[in-house]
mmCIF file of C-alpha atoms and ligand atoms in Angstrom:
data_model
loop_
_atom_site.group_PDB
_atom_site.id
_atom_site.type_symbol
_atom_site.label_atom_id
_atom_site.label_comp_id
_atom_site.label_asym_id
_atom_site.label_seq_id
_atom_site.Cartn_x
_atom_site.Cartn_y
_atom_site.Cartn_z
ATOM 1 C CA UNK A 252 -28.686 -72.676 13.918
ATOM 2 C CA UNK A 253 -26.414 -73.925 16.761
ATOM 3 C CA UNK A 254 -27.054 -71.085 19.385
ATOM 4 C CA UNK A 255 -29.727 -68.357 19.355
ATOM 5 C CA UNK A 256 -27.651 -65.737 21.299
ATOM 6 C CA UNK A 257 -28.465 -62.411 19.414
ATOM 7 C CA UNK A 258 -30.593 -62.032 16.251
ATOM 8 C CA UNK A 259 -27.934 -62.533 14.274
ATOM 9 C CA UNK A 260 -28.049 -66.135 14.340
ATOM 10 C CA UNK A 261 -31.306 -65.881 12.202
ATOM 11 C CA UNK A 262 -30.100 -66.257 8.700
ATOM 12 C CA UNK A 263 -33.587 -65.906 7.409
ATOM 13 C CA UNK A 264 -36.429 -63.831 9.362
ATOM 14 C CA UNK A 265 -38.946 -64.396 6.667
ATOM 15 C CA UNK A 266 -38.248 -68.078 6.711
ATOM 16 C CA UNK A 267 -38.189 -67.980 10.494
ATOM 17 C CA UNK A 268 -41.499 -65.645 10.786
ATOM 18 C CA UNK A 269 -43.585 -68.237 8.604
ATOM 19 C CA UNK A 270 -42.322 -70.744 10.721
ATOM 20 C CA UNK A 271 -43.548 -69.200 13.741
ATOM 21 C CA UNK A 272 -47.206 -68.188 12.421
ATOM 22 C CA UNK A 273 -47.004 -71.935 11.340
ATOM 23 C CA UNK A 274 -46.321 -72.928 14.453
ATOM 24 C CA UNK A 275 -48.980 -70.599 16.009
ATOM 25 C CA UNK A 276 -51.956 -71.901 13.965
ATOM 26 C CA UNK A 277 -50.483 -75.850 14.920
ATOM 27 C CA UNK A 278 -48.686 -75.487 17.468
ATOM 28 C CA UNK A 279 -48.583 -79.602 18.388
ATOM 29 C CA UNK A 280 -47.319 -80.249 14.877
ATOM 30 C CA UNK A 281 -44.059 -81.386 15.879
ATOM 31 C CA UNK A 282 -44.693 -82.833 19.397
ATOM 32 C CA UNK A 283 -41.913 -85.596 18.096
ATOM 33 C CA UNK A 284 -38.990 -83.749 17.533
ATOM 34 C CA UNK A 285 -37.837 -82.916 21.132
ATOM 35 C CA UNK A 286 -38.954 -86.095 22.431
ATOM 36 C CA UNK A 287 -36.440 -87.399 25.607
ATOM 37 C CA UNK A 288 -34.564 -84.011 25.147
ATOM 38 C CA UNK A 289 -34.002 -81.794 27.584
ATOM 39 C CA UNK A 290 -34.327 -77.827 28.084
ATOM 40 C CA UNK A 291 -31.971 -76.531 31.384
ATOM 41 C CA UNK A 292 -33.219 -72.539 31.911
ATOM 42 C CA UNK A 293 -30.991 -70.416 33.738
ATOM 43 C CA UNK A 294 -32.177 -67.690 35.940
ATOM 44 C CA UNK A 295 -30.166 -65.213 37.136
ATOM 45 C CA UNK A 296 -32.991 -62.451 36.969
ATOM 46 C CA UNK A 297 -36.700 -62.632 37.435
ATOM 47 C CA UNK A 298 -38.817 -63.451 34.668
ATOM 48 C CA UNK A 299 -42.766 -64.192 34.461
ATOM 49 C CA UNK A 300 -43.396 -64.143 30.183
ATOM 50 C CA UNK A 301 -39.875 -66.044 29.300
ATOM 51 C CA UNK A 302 -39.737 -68.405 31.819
ATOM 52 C CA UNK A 303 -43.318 -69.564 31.093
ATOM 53 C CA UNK A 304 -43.404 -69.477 27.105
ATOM 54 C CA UNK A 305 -40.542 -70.988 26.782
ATOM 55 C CA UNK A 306 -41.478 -73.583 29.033
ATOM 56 C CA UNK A 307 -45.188 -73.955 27.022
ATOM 57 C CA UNK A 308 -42.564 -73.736 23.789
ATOM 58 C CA UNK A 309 -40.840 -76.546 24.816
ATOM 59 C CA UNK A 310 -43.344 -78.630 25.749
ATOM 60 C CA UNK A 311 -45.182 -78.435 22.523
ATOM 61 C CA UNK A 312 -42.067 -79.803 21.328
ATOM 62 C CA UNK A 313 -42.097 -82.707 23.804
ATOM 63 C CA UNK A 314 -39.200 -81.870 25.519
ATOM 64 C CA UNK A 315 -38.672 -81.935 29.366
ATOM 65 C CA UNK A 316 -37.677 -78.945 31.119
ATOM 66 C CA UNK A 317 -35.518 -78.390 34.303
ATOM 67 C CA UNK A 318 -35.183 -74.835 35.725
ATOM 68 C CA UNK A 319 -32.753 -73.524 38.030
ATOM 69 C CA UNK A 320 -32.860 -70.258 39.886
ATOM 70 C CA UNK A 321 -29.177 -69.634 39.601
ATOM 71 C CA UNK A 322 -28.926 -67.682 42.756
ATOM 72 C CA UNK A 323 -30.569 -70.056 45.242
ATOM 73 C CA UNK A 324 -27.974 -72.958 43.767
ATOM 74 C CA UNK A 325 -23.760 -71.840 44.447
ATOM 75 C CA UNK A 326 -22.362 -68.367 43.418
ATOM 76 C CA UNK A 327 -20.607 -68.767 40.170
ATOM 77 C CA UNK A 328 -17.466 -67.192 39.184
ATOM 78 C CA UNK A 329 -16.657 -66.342 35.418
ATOM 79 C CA UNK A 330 -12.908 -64.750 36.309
ATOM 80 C CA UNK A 331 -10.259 -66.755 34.026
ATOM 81 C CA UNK A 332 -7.172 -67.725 36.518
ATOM 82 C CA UNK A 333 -8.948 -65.907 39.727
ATOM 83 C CA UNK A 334 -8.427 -67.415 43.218
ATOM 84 C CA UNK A 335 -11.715 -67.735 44.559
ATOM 85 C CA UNK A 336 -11.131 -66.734 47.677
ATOM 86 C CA UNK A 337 -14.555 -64.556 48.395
ATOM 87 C CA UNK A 338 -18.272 -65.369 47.525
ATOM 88 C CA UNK A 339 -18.163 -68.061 44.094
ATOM 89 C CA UNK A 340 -18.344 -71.582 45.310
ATOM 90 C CA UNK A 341 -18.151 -72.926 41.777
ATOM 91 C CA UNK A 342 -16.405 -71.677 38.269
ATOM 92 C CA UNK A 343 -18.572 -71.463 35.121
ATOM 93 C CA UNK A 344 -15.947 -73.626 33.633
ATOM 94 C CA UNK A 345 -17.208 -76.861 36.088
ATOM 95 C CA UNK A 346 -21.087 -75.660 35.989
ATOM 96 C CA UNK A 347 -20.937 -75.224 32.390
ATOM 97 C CA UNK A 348 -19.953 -78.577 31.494
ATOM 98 C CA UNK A 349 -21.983 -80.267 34.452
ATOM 99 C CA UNK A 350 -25.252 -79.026 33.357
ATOM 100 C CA UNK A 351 -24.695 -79.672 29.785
ATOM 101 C CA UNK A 352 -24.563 -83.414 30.882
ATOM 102 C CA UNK A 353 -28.280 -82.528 31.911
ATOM 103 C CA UNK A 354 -29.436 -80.942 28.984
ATOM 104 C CA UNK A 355 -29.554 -80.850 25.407
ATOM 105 C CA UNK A 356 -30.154 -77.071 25.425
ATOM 106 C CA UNK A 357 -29.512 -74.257 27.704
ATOM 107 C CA UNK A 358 -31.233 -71.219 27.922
ATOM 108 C CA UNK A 359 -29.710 -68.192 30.387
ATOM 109 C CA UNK A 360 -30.932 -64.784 31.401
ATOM 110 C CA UNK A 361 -28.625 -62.418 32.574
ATOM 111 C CA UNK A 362 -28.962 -59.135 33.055
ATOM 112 C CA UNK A 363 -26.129 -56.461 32.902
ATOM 113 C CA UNK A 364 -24.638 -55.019 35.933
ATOM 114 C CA UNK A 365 -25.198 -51.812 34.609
ATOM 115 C CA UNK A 366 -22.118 -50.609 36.293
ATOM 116 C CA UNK A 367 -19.521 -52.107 33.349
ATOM 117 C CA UNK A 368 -20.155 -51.311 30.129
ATOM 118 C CA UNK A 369 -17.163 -53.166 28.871
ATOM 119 C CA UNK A 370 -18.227 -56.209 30.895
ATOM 120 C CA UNK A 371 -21.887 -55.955 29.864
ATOM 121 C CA UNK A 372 -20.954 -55.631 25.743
ATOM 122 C CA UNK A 373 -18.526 -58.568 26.132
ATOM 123 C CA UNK A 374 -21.941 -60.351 27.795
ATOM 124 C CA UNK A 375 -19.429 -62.555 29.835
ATOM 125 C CA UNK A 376 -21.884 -64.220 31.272
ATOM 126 C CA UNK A 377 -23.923 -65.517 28.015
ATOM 127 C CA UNK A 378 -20.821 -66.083 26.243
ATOM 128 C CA UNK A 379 -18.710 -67.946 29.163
ATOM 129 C CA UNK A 380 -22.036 -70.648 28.675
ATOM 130 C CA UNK A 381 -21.797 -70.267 25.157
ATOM 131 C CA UNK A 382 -17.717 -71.209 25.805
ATOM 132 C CA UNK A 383 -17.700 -73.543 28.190
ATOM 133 C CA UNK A 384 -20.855 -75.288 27.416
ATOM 134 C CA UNK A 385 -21.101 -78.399 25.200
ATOM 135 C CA UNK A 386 -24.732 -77.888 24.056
ATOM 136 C CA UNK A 387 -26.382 -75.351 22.519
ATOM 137 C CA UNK A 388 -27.251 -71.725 24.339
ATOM 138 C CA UNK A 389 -30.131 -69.619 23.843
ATOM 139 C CA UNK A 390 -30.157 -66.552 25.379
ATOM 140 C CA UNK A 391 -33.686 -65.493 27.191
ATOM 141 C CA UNK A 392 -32.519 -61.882 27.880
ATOM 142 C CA UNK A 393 -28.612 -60.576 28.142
ATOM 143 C CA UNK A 394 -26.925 -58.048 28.927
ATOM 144 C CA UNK A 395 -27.312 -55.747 25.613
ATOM 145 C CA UNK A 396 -30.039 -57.933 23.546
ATOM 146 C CA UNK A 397 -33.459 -59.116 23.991
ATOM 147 C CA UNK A 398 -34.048 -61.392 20.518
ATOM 148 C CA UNK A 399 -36.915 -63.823 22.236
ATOM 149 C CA UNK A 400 -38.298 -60.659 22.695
ATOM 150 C CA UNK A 401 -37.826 -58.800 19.153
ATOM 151 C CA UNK A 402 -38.630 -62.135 17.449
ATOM 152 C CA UNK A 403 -42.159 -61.977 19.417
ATOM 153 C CA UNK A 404 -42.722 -58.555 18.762
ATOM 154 C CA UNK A 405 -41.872 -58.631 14.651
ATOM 155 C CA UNK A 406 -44.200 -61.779 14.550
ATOM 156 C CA UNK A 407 -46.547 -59.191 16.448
ATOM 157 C CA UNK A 408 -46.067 -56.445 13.680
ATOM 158 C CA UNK A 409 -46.219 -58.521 11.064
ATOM 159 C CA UNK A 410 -49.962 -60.305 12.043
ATOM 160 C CA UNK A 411 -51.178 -56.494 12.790
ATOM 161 C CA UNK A 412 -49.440 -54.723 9.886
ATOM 162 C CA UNK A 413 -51.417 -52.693 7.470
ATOM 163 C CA UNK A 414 -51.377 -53.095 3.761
ATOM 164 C CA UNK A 415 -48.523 -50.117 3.646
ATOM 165 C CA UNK A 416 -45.509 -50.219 4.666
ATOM 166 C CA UNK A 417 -45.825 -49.473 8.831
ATOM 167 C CA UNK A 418 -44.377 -46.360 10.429
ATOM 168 C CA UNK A 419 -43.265 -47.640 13.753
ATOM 169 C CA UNK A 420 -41.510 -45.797 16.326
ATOM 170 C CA UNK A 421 -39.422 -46.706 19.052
ATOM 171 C CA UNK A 422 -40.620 -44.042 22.471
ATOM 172 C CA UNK A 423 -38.602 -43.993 25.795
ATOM 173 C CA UNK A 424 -41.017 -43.464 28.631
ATOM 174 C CA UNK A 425 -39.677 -42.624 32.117
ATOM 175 C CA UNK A 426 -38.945 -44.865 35.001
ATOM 176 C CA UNK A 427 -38.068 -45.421 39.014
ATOM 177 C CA UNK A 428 -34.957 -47.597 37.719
ATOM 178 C CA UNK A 429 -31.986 -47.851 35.482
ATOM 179 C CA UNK A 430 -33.369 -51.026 33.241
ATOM 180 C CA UNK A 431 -31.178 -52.411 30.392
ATOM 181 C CA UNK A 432 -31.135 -51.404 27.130
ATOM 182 C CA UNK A 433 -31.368 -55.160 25.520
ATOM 183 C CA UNK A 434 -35.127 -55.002 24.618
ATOM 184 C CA UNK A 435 -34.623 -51.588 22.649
ATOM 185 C CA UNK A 436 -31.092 -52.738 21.466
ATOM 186 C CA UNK A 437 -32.977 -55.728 19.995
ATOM 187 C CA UNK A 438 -36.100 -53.923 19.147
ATOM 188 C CA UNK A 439 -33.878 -51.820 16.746
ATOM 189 C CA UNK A 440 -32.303 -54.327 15.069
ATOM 190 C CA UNK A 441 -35.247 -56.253 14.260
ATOM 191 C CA UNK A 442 -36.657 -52.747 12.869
ATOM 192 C CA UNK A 443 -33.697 -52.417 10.701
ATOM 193 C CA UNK A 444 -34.169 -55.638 9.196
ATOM 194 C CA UNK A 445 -37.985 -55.795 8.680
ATOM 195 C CA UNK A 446 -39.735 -53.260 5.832
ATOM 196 C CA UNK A 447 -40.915 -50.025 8.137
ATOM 197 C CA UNK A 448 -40.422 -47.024 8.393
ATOM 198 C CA UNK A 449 -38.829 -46.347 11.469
ATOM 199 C CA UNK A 450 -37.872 -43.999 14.179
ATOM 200 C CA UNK A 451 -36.816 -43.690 17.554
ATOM 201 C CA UNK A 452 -37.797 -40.724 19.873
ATOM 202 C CA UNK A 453 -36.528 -40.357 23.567
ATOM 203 C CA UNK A 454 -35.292 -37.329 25.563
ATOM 204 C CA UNK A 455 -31.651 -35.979 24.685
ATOM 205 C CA UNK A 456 -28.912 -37.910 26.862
ATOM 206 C CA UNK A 457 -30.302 -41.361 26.291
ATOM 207 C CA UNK A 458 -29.062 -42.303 22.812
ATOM 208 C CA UNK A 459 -28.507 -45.659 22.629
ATOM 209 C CA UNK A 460 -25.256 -47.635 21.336
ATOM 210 C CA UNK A 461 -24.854 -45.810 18.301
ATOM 211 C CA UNK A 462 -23.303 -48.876 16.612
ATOM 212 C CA UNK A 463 -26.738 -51.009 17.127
ATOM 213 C CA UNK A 464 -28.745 -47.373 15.725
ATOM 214 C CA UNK A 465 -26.810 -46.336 13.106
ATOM 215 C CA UNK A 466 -28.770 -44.747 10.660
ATOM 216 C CA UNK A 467 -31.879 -45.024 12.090
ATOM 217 C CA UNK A 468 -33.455 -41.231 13.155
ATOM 218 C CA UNK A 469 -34.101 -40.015 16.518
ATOM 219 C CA UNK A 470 -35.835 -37.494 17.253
ATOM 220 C CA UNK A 471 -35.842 -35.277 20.589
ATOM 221 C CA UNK A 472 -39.603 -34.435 20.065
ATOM 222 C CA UNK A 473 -41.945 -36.945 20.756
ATOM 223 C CA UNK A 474 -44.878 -35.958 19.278
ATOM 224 C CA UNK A 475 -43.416 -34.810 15.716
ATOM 225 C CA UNK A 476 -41.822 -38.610 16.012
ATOM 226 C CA UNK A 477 -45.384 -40.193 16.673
ATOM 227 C CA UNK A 478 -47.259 -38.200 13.738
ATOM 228 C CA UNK A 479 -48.925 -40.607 11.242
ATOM 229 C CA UNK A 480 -47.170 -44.079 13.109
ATOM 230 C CA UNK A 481 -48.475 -47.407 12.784
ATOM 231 C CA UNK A 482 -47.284 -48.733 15.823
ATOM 232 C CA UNK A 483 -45.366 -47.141 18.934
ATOM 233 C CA UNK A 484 -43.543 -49.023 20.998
ATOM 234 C CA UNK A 485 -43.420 -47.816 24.124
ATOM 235 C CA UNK A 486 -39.936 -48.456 26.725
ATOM 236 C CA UNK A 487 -37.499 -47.371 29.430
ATOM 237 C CA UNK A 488 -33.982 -47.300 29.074
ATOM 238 C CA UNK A 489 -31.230 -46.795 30.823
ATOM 239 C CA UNK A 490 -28.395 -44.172 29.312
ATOM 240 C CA UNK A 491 -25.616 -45.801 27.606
ATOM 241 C CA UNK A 492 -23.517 -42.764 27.524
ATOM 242 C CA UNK A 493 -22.966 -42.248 30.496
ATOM 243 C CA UNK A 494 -23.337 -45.884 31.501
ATOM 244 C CA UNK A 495 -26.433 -47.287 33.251
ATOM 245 C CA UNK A 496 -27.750 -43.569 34.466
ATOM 246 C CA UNK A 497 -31.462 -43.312 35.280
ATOM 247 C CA UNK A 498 -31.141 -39.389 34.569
ATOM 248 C CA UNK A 499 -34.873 -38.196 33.604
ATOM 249 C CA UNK A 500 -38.048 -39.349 35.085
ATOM 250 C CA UNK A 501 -40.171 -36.459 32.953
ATOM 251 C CA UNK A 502 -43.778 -37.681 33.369
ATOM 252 C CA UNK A 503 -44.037 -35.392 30.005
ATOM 253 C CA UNK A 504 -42.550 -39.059 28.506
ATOM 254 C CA UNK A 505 -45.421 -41.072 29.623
ATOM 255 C CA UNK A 506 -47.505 -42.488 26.352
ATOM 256 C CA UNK A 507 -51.138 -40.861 26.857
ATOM 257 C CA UNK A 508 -54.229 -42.195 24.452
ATOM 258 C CA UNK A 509 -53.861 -38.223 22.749
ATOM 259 C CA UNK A 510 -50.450 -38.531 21.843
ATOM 260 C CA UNK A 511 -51.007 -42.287 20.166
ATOM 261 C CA UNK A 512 -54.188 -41.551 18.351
ATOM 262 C CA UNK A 513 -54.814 -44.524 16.337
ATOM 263 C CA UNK A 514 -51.731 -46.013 16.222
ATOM 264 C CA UNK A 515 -50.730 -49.716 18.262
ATOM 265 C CA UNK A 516 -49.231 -49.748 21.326
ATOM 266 C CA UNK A 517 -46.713 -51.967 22.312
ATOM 267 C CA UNK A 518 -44.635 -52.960 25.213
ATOM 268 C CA UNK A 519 -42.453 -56.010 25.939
ATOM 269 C CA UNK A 520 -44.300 -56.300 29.878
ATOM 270 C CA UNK A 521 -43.870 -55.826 32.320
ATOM 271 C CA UNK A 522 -45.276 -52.462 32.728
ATOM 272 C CA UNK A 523 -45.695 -49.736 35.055
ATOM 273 C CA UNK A 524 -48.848 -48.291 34.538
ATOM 274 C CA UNK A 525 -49.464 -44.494 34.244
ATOM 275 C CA UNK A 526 -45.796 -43.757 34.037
ATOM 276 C CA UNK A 527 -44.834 -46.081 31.380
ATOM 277 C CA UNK A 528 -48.356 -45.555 29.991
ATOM 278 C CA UNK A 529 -51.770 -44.685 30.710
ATOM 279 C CA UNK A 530 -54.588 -46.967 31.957
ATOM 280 C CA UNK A 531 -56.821 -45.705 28.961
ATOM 281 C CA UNK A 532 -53.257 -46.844 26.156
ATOM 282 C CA UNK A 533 -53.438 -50.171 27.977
ATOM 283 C CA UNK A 534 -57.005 -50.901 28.364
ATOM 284 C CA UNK A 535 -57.470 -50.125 24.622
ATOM 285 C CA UNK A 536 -57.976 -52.431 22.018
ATOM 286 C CA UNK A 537 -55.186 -50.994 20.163
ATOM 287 C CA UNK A 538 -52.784 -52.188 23.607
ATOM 288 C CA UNK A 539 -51.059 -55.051 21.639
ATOM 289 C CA UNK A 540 -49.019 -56.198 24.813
ATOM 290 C CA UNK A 541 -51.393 -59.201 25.584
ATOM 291 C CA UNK A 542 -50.716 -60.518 22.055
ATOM 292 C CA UNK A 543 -46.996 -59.520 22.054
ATOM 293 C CA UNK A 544 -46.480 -62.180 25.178
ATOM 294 C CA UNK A 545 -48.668 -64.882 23.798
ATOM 295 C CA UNK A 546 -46.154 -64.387 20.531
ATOM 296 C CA UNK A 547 -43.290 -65.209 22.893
ATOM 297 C CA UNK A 548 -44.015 -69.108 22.923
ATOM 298 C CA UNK A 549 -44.392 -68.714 18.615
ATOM 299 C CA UNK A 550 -41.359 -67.078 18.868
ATOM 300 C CA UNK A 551 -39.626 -69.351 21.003
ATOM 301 C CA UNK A 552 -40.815 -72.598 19.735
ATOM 302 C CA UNK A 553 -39.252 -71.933 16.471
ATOM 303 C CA UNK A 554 -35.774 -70.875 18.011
ATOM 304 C CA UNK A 555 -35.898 -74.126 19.761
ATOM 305 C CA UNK A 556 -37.645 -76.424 16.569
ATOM 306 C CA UNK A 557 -34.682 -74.693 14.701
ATOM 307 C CA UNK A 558 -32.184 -75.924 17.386
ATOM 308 C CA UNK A 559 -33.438 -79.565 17.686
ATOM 309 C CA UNK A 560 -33.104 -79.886 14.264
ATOM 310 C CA UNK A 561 -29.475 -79.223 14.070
ATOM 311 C CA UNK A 562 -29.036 -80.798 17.318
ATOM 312 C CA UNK A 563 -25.316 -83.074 16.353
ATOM 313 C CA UNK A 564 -27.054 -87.205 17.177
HETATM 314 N N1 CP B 13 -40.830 -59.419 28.394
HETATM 315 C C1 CP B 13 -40.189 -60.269 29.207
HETATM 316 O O1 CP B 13 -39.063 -60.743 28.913
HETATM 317 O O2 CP B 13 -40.892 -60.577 30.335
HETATM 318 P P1 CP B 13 -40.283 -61.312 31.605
HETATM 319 O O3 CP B 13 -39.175 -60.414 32.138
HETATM 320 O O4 CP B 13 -41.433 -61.451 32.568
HETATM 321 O O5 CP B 13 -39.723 -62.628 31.190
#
């Protein structure tokens, strides 16, 4: 692949989820292939998990790594043609290009504003480094996709899977915020790809983009969604329709140890204990969240072998 900026860009997740158990069980085995390259990360939001796995990732690959907290360097502006006459000391157009002289591949995180959807789905801010950039772009959490994330968690499934095929379901669980919707979004597109049986559940009023669901089910009723699952994956989302409302913060959401029974929990971290979940869901040994985030480096490192390997000399 050239970029890793949605899921998409896998063209095969079996191929691509060997690759990463590979990599797990060796994960010096190709200490070579990034050697005198470079990794630039992006911040624009906080990050504990990405920022450090892809940093292990990359260094298992023997590449360097710079990281920039984008908002302690200038303000960027991403406006085509706009005078920049307010806060944006520099255009993406110049930072794009000047950073790509630094680094063999870039990897951003940007959040949406929650405020545009049109903005958010166009992910201008991904896709202006994707445009204006001259090296490759991997994208460590966007506006409407988490893949990092999803690639982690299927590698998760797939090491924890039983012999049938899994029921997994997808529960929203309430929050103090608005968050994103990328990890879901992502989470249900990995789903639709991989063999389970899935569902989402989550209260009425926060479907998500109905073009990334399609035919998946939801159901309004949580626990006739969770009956007989496999794994439950537990997260808050913001509504899409209408945009970026935190409407509902029903406790009656929160994932207890009853309502999971013996099925997996999951969560992309970080979580907000005993409104997200319980103590007793996360302090089981069925709490899968610790093994999710060690995933994250797997997941990464085969993005970025991937990458390297298709690197242009
Ligand atoms: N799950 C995840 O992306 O964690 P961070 O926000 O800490 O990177």
């Amino acid at each position: 692949m050239r970029h890793f900026t949605s899921l998409k860009d896998i063209e095969n997740l079996d191929v691509i989820l060997q690759q990463a158990i590979q990599i797990k069980n060796q994960p010096l085995q190709n200490v070579e292939i990034g050697k005198h390259k470079t990794l630039v990360m992006l911040f624009f939001n906080s990050s504990l998990r990405t920022r450090l796995s892809t940093e292990k990732a990359a260094h298992n690959l023997g590449m360097h790594v710079s990281i920039l907290n984008v908002n302690e360097a200038w303000q960027l502006e991403f406006e085509d043609g706009s005078v920049m006459d307010a806060g944006a000391s520099e255009h993406i157009k110049e930072a794009a290009r000047v950073i790509s002289q630094y680094a063999d591949v870039i990897a951003v995180r940007a959040f949406p504003s929650l405020k545009d959807r049109q903005k958010d789905e166009a992910e201008h801010v991904l896709n202006s480094f994707v445009k204006y950039a001259t090296v490759p772009i991997i994208n460590m959490e966007s506006a409407t996709g988490h893949p990092l994330q999803a690639l982690a968690d299927a590698i998760t499934i797939s090491e924890h899977k039983p012999i049938h095929q899994p029921k997994v379901v997808l529960s929203w669980a309430p929050h103090p915020k608005a968050l994103p919707q990328s990890v879901p979004n992502s989470f249900v597109e990995m789903m639709q790809k991989m063999e389970v049986d899935f569902r989402i559940t989550h209260p009425k009023g926060y479907e998500l983009n109905p073009k990334i669901t399609k035919h998946t089910p939801v159901y309004y009723n949580q626990d006739e969604a969770l009956q007989n699952a496999d794994f439950v994956y537990v997260k808050n989302w913001s509504t899409y329709e209408p945009y970026g409302q935190n409407l509902s913060q029903d406790r009656a959401w929160t994932m207890t140890k009853a309502k999971l029974g013996d099925a997996k929990f999951m969560h992309c971290l970080p979580v907000r204990r005993n409104l997200i979940a319980t103590d007793e869901v996360l302090d089981h040994q069925n709490a899968l969240v610790i093994q999710q985030s060690n995933n994250r480096t797997y997941a990464a490192q085969a993005i970025l072998t991937d990458i390297l390997k298709n690197l242009k000399p």
